Amino acid sequence: EVQLVESGGGLVQPGGSLRLSCAASGFTFSSYDMGWFRQAPGKEREAVAAIDTDGDTSYAPSVKGRFTISKDTAKNTFDLQMHSLKPEDTAMYFCAAEEGRSSFGLLVAAGVVPHENEYKYWGQGTQVTVST
């Protein structure tokens, strides 16, 4: 069965960096689109970053230039490298995956981060807290 497991969350000071990783299993990794989401208490889930089967990426305006999504097909993992972290980045971060399709790729090519409804599979989440 498909499984996604996040790791790398923790407490970091403003301006610091953190790298999240999502370990995937149970499917052909190279055939799936991937993404990262976050949700703070009392707020809607927000699409943060996406990477399609070709390796093209897109980002939410709030993180563009600070976060980088990448994947390693040899290890079946994809990461979210976060720099210049702000208190507003504090949230539970989730990784997600969906079987690759052209519509996802078109959204990414347009600079749009696909909505949560575009994904079928989700990890359990890892907490990121940015605070002094």
CSV table of N, CA and C in Angstrom, one decimal:
chain,number,residue,atom,x,y,z
A,1,GLU,N,0.8,-1.2,0.0
A,1,GLU,CA,0.0,0.0,0.0
A,1,GLU,C,0.9,1.3,0.0
A,2,VAL,N,0.3,2.3,-0.5
A,2,VAL,CA,1.0,3.6,-0.6
A,2,VAL,C,1.2,4.2,0.8
A,3,GLN,N,2.4,4.6,1.1
A,3,GLN,CA,2.8,5.2,2.4
A,3,GLN,C,3.7,6.4,2.2
A,4,LEU,N,3.4,7.5,2.9
A,4,LEU,CA,4.3,8.6,2.9
A,4,LEU,C,4.6,9.0,4.4
A,5,VAL,N,5.8,9.2,4.7
A,5,VAL,CA,6.2,9.5,6.0
A,5,VAL,C,7.2,10.7,6.1
A,6,GLU,N,6.7,11.8,6.7
A,6,GLU,CA,7.5,13.0,6.9
A,6,GLU,C,8.5,12.9,8.0
A,7,SER,N,9.6,13.6,7.9
A,7,SER,CA,10.6,13.7,9.0
A,7,SER,C,11.3,15.0,8.9
A,8,GLY,N,12.0,15.5,9.9
A,8,GLY,CA,12.8,16.6,9.9
A,8,GLY,C,12.2,17.9,10.6
A,9,GLY,N,11.0,17.8,11.0
A,9,GLY,CA,10.4,18.9,11.7
A,9,GLY,C,11.1,19.2,13.1
A,10,GLY,N,10.8,20.4,13.6
A,10,GLY,CA,11.4,20.7,14.9
A,10,GLY,C,11.3,22.2,15.2
A,11,LEU,N,12.0,22.6,16.2
A,11,LEU,CA,12.0,24.0,16.6
A,11,LEU,C,13.3,24.7,16.0
A,12,VAL,N,13.0,25.9,15.4
A,12,VAL,CA,14.1,26.6,14.8
A,12,VAL,C,13.9,28.1,15.1
A,13,GLN,N,14.9,28.9,15.2
A,13,GLN,CA,14.8,30.3,15.4
A,13,GLN,C,14.5,31.1,14.1
A,14,PRO,N,13.9,32.2,14.2
A,14,PRO,CA,13.6,33.0,13.0
A,14,PRO,C,14.9,33.3,12.2
A,15,GLY,N,14.8,33.1,10.9
A,15,GLY,CA,16.0,33.3,10.1
A,15,GLY,C,16.8,32.0,9.8
A,16,GLY,N,16.4,31.0,10.6
A,16,GLY,CA,17.1,29.7,10.5
A,16,GLY,C,16.6,28.8,9.3
A,17,SER,N,17.2,27.6,9.2
A,17,SER,CA,16.9,26.7,8.1
A,17,SER,C,16.4,25.3,8.7
A,18,LEU,N,15.7,24.6,7.9
A,18,LEU,CA,15.2,23.3,8.2
A,18,LEU,C,15.0,22.5,7.0
A,19,ARG,N,15.3,21.3,7.0
A,19,ARG,CA,15.0,20.4,5.8
A,19,ARG,C,14.1,19.3,6.2
A,20,LEU,N,12.9,19.3,5.5
A,20,LEU,CA,11.9,18.2,5.7
A,20,LEU,C,12.1,17.1,4.6
A,21,SER,N,11.8,15.9,5.0
A,21,SER,CA,12.0,14.8,4.0
A,21,SER,C,10.7,14.0,4.1
A,22,CYS,N,10.3,13.5,2.9
A,22,CYS,CA,9.2,12.6,2.8
A,22,CYS,C,9.6,11.3,2.2
A,23,ALA,N,9.5,10.2,2.9
A,23,ALA,CA,9.9,8.9,2.4
A,23,ALA,C,8.6,8.2,1.9
A,24,ALA,N,8.7,7.7,0.6
A,24,ALA,CA,7.6,7.1,-0.1
A,24,ALA,C,7.8,5.7,-0.3
A,25,SER,N,6.7,4.9,-0.3
A,25,SER,CA,6.8,3.5,-0.6
A,25,SER,C,5.4,3.0,-1.1
A,26,GLY,N,5.4,1.9,-1.8
A,26,GLY,CA,4.2,1.3,-2.2
A,26,GLY,C,3.7,1.7,-3.6
A,27,PHE,N,4.5,2.4,-4.3
A,27,PHE,CA,4.1,2.9,-5.7
A,27,PHE,C,5.4,3.2,-6.5
A,28,THR,N,5.2,3.3,-7.8
A,28,THR,CA,6.3,3.7,-8.6
A,28,THR,C,6.6,5.2,-8.5
A,29,PHE,N,7.6,5.5,-7.7
A,29,PHE,CA,7.9,6.9,-7.3
A,29,PHE,C,8.0,7.8,-8.5
A,30,SER,N,8.7,7.4,-9.6
A,30,SER,CA,8.9,8.3,-10.7
A,30,SER,C,7.6,8.6,-11.5
A,31,SER,N,6.5,7.9,-11.3
A,31,SER,CA,5.3,8.1,-12.0
A,31,SER,C,4.3,9.0,-11.3
A,32,TYR,N,4.7,9.6,-10.1
A,32,TYR,CA,3.8,10.4,-9.3
A,32,TYR,C,4.3,11.8,-9.1
A,33,ASP,N,3.3,12.7,-9.1
A,33,ASP,CA,3.5,14.1,-8.7
A,33,ASP,C,3.5,14.2,-7.2
A,34,MET,N,4.3,15.1,-6.7
A,34,MET,CA,4.5,15.3,-5.2
A,34,MET,C,4.3,16.7,-4.8
A,35,GLY,N,4.0,16.9,-3.5
A,35,GLY,CA,3.8,18.2,-3.0
A,35,GLY,C,3.9,18.3,-1.5
A,36,TRP,N,4.1,19.5,-1.0
A,36,TRP,CA,4.1,19.8,0.4
A,36,TRP,C,3.0,20.8,0.8
A,37,PHE,N,2.4,20.6,1.9
A,37,PHE,CA,1.3,21.5,2.4
A,37,PHE,C,1.6,21.8,3.9
A,38,ARG,N,1.0,22.8,4.4
A,38,ARG,CA,1.1,23.2,5.8
A,38,ARG,C,-0.2,23.7,6.3
A,39,GLN,N,-0.4,23.5,7.6
A,39,GLN,CA,-1.6,23.9,8.3
A,39,GLN,C,-1.3,24.4,9.7
A,40,ALA,N,-1.6,25.6,10.0
A,40,ALA,CA,-1.5,26.2,11.3
A,40,ALA,C,-2.8,26.1,12.0
A,41,PRO,N,-2.8,26.1,13.4
A,41,PRO,CA,-4.1,26.0,14.1
A,41,PRO,C,-5.1,27.1,13.7
A,42,GLY,N,-6.3,26.7,13.4
A,42,GLY,CA,-7.3,27.6,13.1
A,42,GLY,C,-7.3,28.2,11.7
A,43,LYS,N,-6.4,27.7,10.9
A,43,LYS,CA,-6.2,28.2,9.5
A,43,LYS,C,-6.4,27.0,8.5
A,44,GLU,N,-6.7,27.4,7.3
A,44,GLU,CA,-6.9,26.5,6.2
A,44,GLU,C,-5.6,25.8,5.8
A,45,ARG,N,-5.6,24.6,5.3
A,45,ARG,CA,-4.5,24.0,4.8
A,45,ARG,C,-4.0,24.8,3.5
A,46,GLU,N,-2.7,25.0,3.5
A,46,GLU,CA,-2.1,25.8,2.4
A,46,GLU,C,-1.1,25.0,1.6
A,47,ALA,N,-1.3,25.0,0.3
A,47,ALA,CA,-0.3,24.4,-0.6
A,47,ALA,C,1.0,25.2,-0.6
A,48,VAL,N,2.1,24.6,-0.4
A,48,VAL,CA,3.4,25.2,-0.3
A,48,VAL,C,4.2,25.1,-1.5
A,49,ALA,N,4.4,23.9,-2.0
A,49,ALA,CA,5.3,23.6,-3.1
A,49,ALA,C,4.8,22.3,-3.8
A,50,ALA,N,5.2,22.2,-5.1
A,50,ALA,CA,4.9,21.0,-5.8
A,50,ALA,C,6.0,20.7,-6.8
A,51,ILE,N,6.1,19.4,-7.1
A,51,ILE,CA,7.0,19.0,-8.2
A,51,ILE,C,6.4,17.9,-9.0
A,52,ASP,N,6.4,18.0,-10.3
A,52,ASP,CA,5.8,17.1,-11.2
A,52,ASP,C,6.7,15.9,-11.6
A,53,THR,N,6.2,15.0,-12.4
A,53,THR,CA,7.0,13.9,-12.8
A,53,THR,C,8.2,14.2,-13.6
A,54,ASP,N,8.2,15.4,-14.2
A,54,ASP,CA,9.4,15.8,-15.0
A,54,ASP,C,10.4,16.6,-14.1
A,55,GLY,N,10.0,16.9,-12.9
A,55,GLY,CA,10.9,17.6,-12.0
A,55,GLY,C,10.7,19.1,-12.0
A,56,ASP,N,9.7,19.6,-12.8
A,56,ASP,CA,9.3,21.0,-12.7
A,56,ASP,C,8.7,21.4,-11.4
A,57,THR,N,8.9,22.6,-10.9
A,57,THR,CA,8.4,22.9,-9.6
A,57,THR,C,7.6,24.2,-9.6
A,58,SER,N,6.8,24.4,-8.5
A,58,SER,CA,6.0,25.6,-8.3
A,58,SER,C,5.9,25.9,-6.8
A,59,TYR,N,5.7,27.1,-6.4
A,59,TYR,CA,5.7,27.5,-5.0
A,59,TYR,C,4.6,28.5,-4.7
A,60,ALA,N,4.1,28.5,-3.5
A,60,ALA,CA,3.2,29.5,-3.0
A,60,ALA,C,4.0,30.8,-2.9
A,61,PRO,N,3.3,32.0,-3.2
A,61,PRO,CA,4.0,33.3,-3.1
A,61,PRO,C,4.6,33.5,-1.7
A,62,SER,N,4.0,33.0,-0.7
A,62,SER,CA,4.5,33.2,0.7
A,62,SER,C,5.9,32.5,1.0
A,63,VAL,N,6.3,31.6,0.2
A,63,VAL,CA,7.5,30.8,0.4
A,63,VAL,C,8.5,30.9,-0.8
A,64,LYS,N,8.0,31.4,-1.9
A,64,LYS,CA,8.9,31.5,-3.1
A,64,LYS,C,10.2,32.2,-2.8
A,65,GLY,N,11.3,31.6,-3.2
A,65,GLY,CA,12.6,32.3,-2.9
A,65,GLY,C,13.2,31.8,-1.6
A,66,ARG,N,12.4,31.2,-0.8
A,66,ARG,CA,12.9,30.8,0.5
A,66,ARG,C,12.9,29.2,0.6
A,67,PHE,N,11.9,28.6,0.0
A,67,PHE,CA,11.8,27.1,0.1
A,67,PHE,C,12.1,26.5,-1.2
A,68,THR,N,12.7,25.3,-1.2
A,68,THR,CA,13.0,24.5,-2.4
A,68,THR,C,12.5,23.1,-2.3
A,69,ILE,N,11.7,22.6,-3.2
A,69,ILE,CA,11.2,21.2,-3.3
A,69,ILE,C,12.1,20.5,-4.2
A,70,SER,N,12.5,19.2,-3.9
A,70,SER,CA,13.3,18.4,-4.7
A,70,SER,C,12.9,16.9,-4.5
A,71,LYS,N,13.4,16.1,-5.4
A,71,LYS,CA,13.1,14.7,-5.2
A,71,LYS,C,14.3,13.8,-5.6
A,72,ASP,N,14.4,12.7,-5.0
A,72,ASP,CA,15.5,11.8,-5.2
A,72,ASP,C,14.9,10.4,-5.6
A,73,THR,N,14.8,10.1,-6.9
A,73,THR,CA,14.1,8.9,-7.3
A,73,THR,C,14.9,7.6,-6.9
A,74,ALA,N,16.2,7.7,-6.7
A,74,ALA,CA,16.9,6.6,-6.3
A,74,ALA,C,16.6,6.1,-4.9
A,75,LYS,N,16.2,7.1,-4.1
A,75,LYS,CA,15.9,6.9,-2.7
A,75,LYS,C,14.4,6.9,-2.4
A,76,ASN,N,13.6,7.2,-3.4
A,76,ASN,CA,12.2,7.3,-3.2
A,76,ASN,C,11.8,8.4,-2.1
A,77,THR,N,12.5,9.5,-2.1
A,77,THR,CA,12.2,10.6,-1.1
A,77,THR,C,12.1,11.9,-1.9
A,78,PHE,N,11.3,12.8,-1.3
A,78,PHE,CA,11.3,14.2,-1.7
A,78,PHE,C,11.4,15.1,-0.5
A,79,ASP,N,12.1,16.2,-0.7
A,79,ASP,CA,12.4,17.1,0.4
A,79,ASP,C,11.8,18.5,0.2
A,80,LEU,N,11.7,19.2,1.3
A,80,LEU,CA,11.4,20.6,1.3
A,80,LEU,C,12.5,21.3,2.1
A,81,GLN,N,13.4,22.0,1.4
A,81,GLN,CA,14.5,22.8,2.1
A,81,GLN,C,13.9,24.2,2.4
A,82,MET,N,14.0,24.6,3.6
A,82,MET,CA,13.4,25.8,4.1
A,82,MET,C,14.5,26.7,4.6
A,83,HIS,N,14.6,27.9,4.1
A,83,HIS,CA,15.5,28.9,4.6
A,83,HIS,C,14.8,30.2,5.0
A,84,SER,N,15.5,31.0,5.7
A,84,SER,CA,15.0,32.3,6.2
A,84,SER,C,13.6,32.2,6.8
A,85,LEU,N,13.5,31.2,7.7
A,85,LEU,CA,12.2,30.9,8.3
A,85,LEU,C,11.7,32.0,9.2
A,86,LYS,N,10.4,32.2,9.1
A,86,LYS,CA,9.7,33.2,9.8
A,86,LYS,C,8.7,32.6,10.8
A,87,PRO,N,8.3,33.3,11.9
A,87,PRO,CA,7.3,32.8,12.8
A,87,PRO,C,6.0,32.4,12.0
A,88,GLU,N,5.7,33.1,10.9
A,88,GLU,CA,4.5,32.7,10.2
A,88,GLU,C,4.6,31.4,9.5
A,89,ASP,N,5.8,30.8,9.4
A,89,ASP,CA,5.9,29.5,8.8
A,89,ASP,C,5.6,28.4,9.8
A,90,THR,N,5.3,28.7,11.0
A,90,THR,CA,5.0,27.7,12.0
A,90,THR,C,3.7,27.0,11.6
A,91,ALA,N,3.8,25.7,11.5
A,91,ALA,CA,2.6,24.9,11.1
A,91,ALA,C,3.0,23.4,11.1
A,92,MET,N,1.9,22.6,11.0
A,92,MET,CA,2.2,21.2,10.7
A,92,MET,C,2.3,21.0,9.2
A,93,TYR,N,3.4,20.4,8.8
A,93,TYR,CA,3.7,20.2,7.4
A,93,TYR,C,3.5,18.8,6.9
A,94,PHE,N,2.8,18.7,5.8
A,94,PHE,CA,2.4,17.4,5.2
A,94,PHE,C,3.0,17.2,3.8
A,95,CYS,N,3.4,16.0,3.5
A,95,CYS,CA,3.7,15.7,2.2
A,95,CYS,C,2.6,14.9,1.5
A,96,ALA,N,2.5,15.0,0.2
A,96,ALA,CA,1.4,14.4,-0.5
A,96,ALA,C,1.8,13.9,-1.9
A,97,ALA,N,1.1,12.9,-2.4
A,97,ALA,CA,1.5,12.4,-3.7
A,97,ALA,C,0.2,12.0,-4.5
A,98,GLU,N,0.3,12.1,-5.8
A,98,GLU,CA,-0.8,11.7,-6.7
A,98,GLU,C,-0.2,11.1,-8.0
A,99,GLU,N,-0.8,10.2,-8.6
A,99,GLU,CA,-0.4,9.6,-9.8
A,99,GLU,C,-0.3,10.7,-10.9
A,100,GLY,N,0.8,10.7,-11.6
A,100,GLY,CA,1.1,11.8,-12.5
A,100,GLY,C,0.1,12.0,-13.6
A,101,ARG,N,-0.2,13.2,-13.9
A,101,ARG,CA,-1.2,13.5,-15.0
A,101,ARG,C,-0.8,14.9,-15.6
A,102,SER,N,-1.2,15.1,-16.8
A,102,SER,CA,-0.8,16.3,-17.5
A,102,SER,C,-1.4,17.6,-16.9
A,103,SER,N,-2.6,17.5,-16.3
A,103,SER,CA,-3.2,18.7,-15.7
A,103,SER,C,-2.4,19.2,-14.6
A,104,PHE,N,-1.8,18.3,-13.8
A,104,PHE,CA,-0.9,18.8,-12.7
A,104,PHE,C,0.3,19.5,-13.2
A,105,GLY,N,0.9,18.9,-14.3
A,105,GLY,CA,2.0,19.5,-14.9
A,105,GLY,C,1.8,20.8,-15.5
A,106,LEU,N,0.6,21.0,-16.0
A,106,LEU,CA,0.2,22.3,-16.6
A,106,LEU,C,0.1,23.4,-15.5
A,107,LEU,N,-0.5,23.0,-14.3
A,107,LEU,CA,-0.6,24.0,-13.2
A,107,LEU,C,0.8,24.4,-12.7
A,108,VAL,N,1.7,23.4,-12.6
A,108,VAL,CA,3.1,23.7,-12.1
A,108,VAL,C,3.8,24.6,-13.1
A,109,ALA,N,3.6,24.3,-14.4
A,109,ALA,CA,4.3,25.1,-15.5
A,109,ALA,C,3.8,26.5,-15.4
A,110,ALA,N,2.5,26.7,-15.0
A,110,ALA,CA,2.0,28.1,-14.9
A,110,ALA,C,2.4,28.8,-13.6
A,111,GLY,N,3.1,28.1,-12.8
A,111,GLY,CA,3.5,28.7,-11.5
A,111,GLY,C,2.5,28.6,-10.4
A,112,VAL,N,1.6,27.7,-10.6
A,112,VAL,CA,0.5,27.5,-9.6
A,112,VAL,C,0.8,26.2,-8.8
A,113,VAL,N,0.6,26.3,-7.5
A,113,VAL,CA,0.7,25.1,-6.7
A,113,VAL,C,-0.6,24.4,-6.6
A,114,PRO,N,-0.7,23.1,-7.1
A,114,PRO,CA,-2.0,22.4,-7.1
A,114,PRO,C,-2.7,22.3,-5.7
A,115,HIS,N,-4.0,22.4,-5.7
A,115,HIS,CA,-4.8,22.4,-4.5
A,115,HIS,C,-4.7,21.0,-3.9
A,116,GLU,N,-5.1,20.9,-2.6
A,116,GLU,CA,-5.0,19.7,-1.9
A,116,GLU,C,-5.9,18.6,-2.5
A,117,ASN,N,-7.0,19.0,-3.2
A,117,ASN,CA,-7.9,18.0,-3.8
A,117,ASN,C,-7.2,17.3,-4.9
A,118,GLU,N,-6.1,17.8,-5.4
A,118,GLU,CA,-5.4,17.1,-6.5
A,118,GLU,C,-4.6,15.9,-6.0
A,119,TYR,N,-4.5,15.7,-4.7
A,119,TYR,CA,-3.7,14.6,-4.2
A,119,TYR,C,-4.6,13.5,-3.5
A,120,LYS,N,-4.2,12.3,-3.7
A,120,LYS,CA,-4.9,11.1,-3.0
A,120,LYS,C,-4.2,10.6,-1.8
A,121,TYR,N,-2.8,10.7,-1.7
A,121,TYR,CA,-2.1,10.1,-0.7
A,121,TYR,C,-1.4,11.2,0.2
A,122,TRP,N,-1.4,11.0,1.5
A,122,TRP,CA,-0.9,12.0,2.5
A,122,TRP,C,0.0,11.3,3.6
A,123,GLY,N,1.0,12.0,4.0
A,123,GLY,CA,1.7,11.6,5.2
A,123,GLY,C,1.0,12.1,6.4
A,124,GLN,N,1.6,11.7,7.6
A,124,GLN,CA,1.0,12.0,8.9
A,124,GLN,C,1.3,13.4,9.4
A,125,GLY,N,2.3,14.1,8.8
A,125,GLY,CA,2.6,15.4,9.2
A,125,GLY,C,3.8,15.5,10.1
A,126,THR,N,4.5,16.6,10.1
A,126,THR,CA,5.6,16.9,11.0
A,126,THR,C,5.6,18.3,11.4
A,127,GLN,N,5.8,18.6,12.6
A,127,GLN,CA,5.6,20.0,13.2
A,127,GLN,C,6.8,20.8,13.0
A,128,VAL,N,6.6,22.0,12.4
A,128,VAL,CA,7.7,23.0,12.3
A,128,VAL,C,7.3,24.2,13.2
A,129,THR,N,8.1,24.6,14.1
A,129,THR,CA,7.9,25.7,15.0
A,129,THR,C,9.0,26.7,14.8
A,130,VAL,N,8.7,27.9,14.4
A,130,VAL,CA,9.7,29.0,14.3
A,130,VAL,C,9.5,30.0,15.4
A,131,SER,N,10.4,30.1,16.3
A,131,SER,CA,10.3,30.9,17.5
A,131,SER,C,11.6,31.2,18.2
A,132,THR,N,11.7,32.3,18.9
A,132,THR,CA,12.8,32.6,19.7
A,132,THR,C,12.7,31.8,21.0
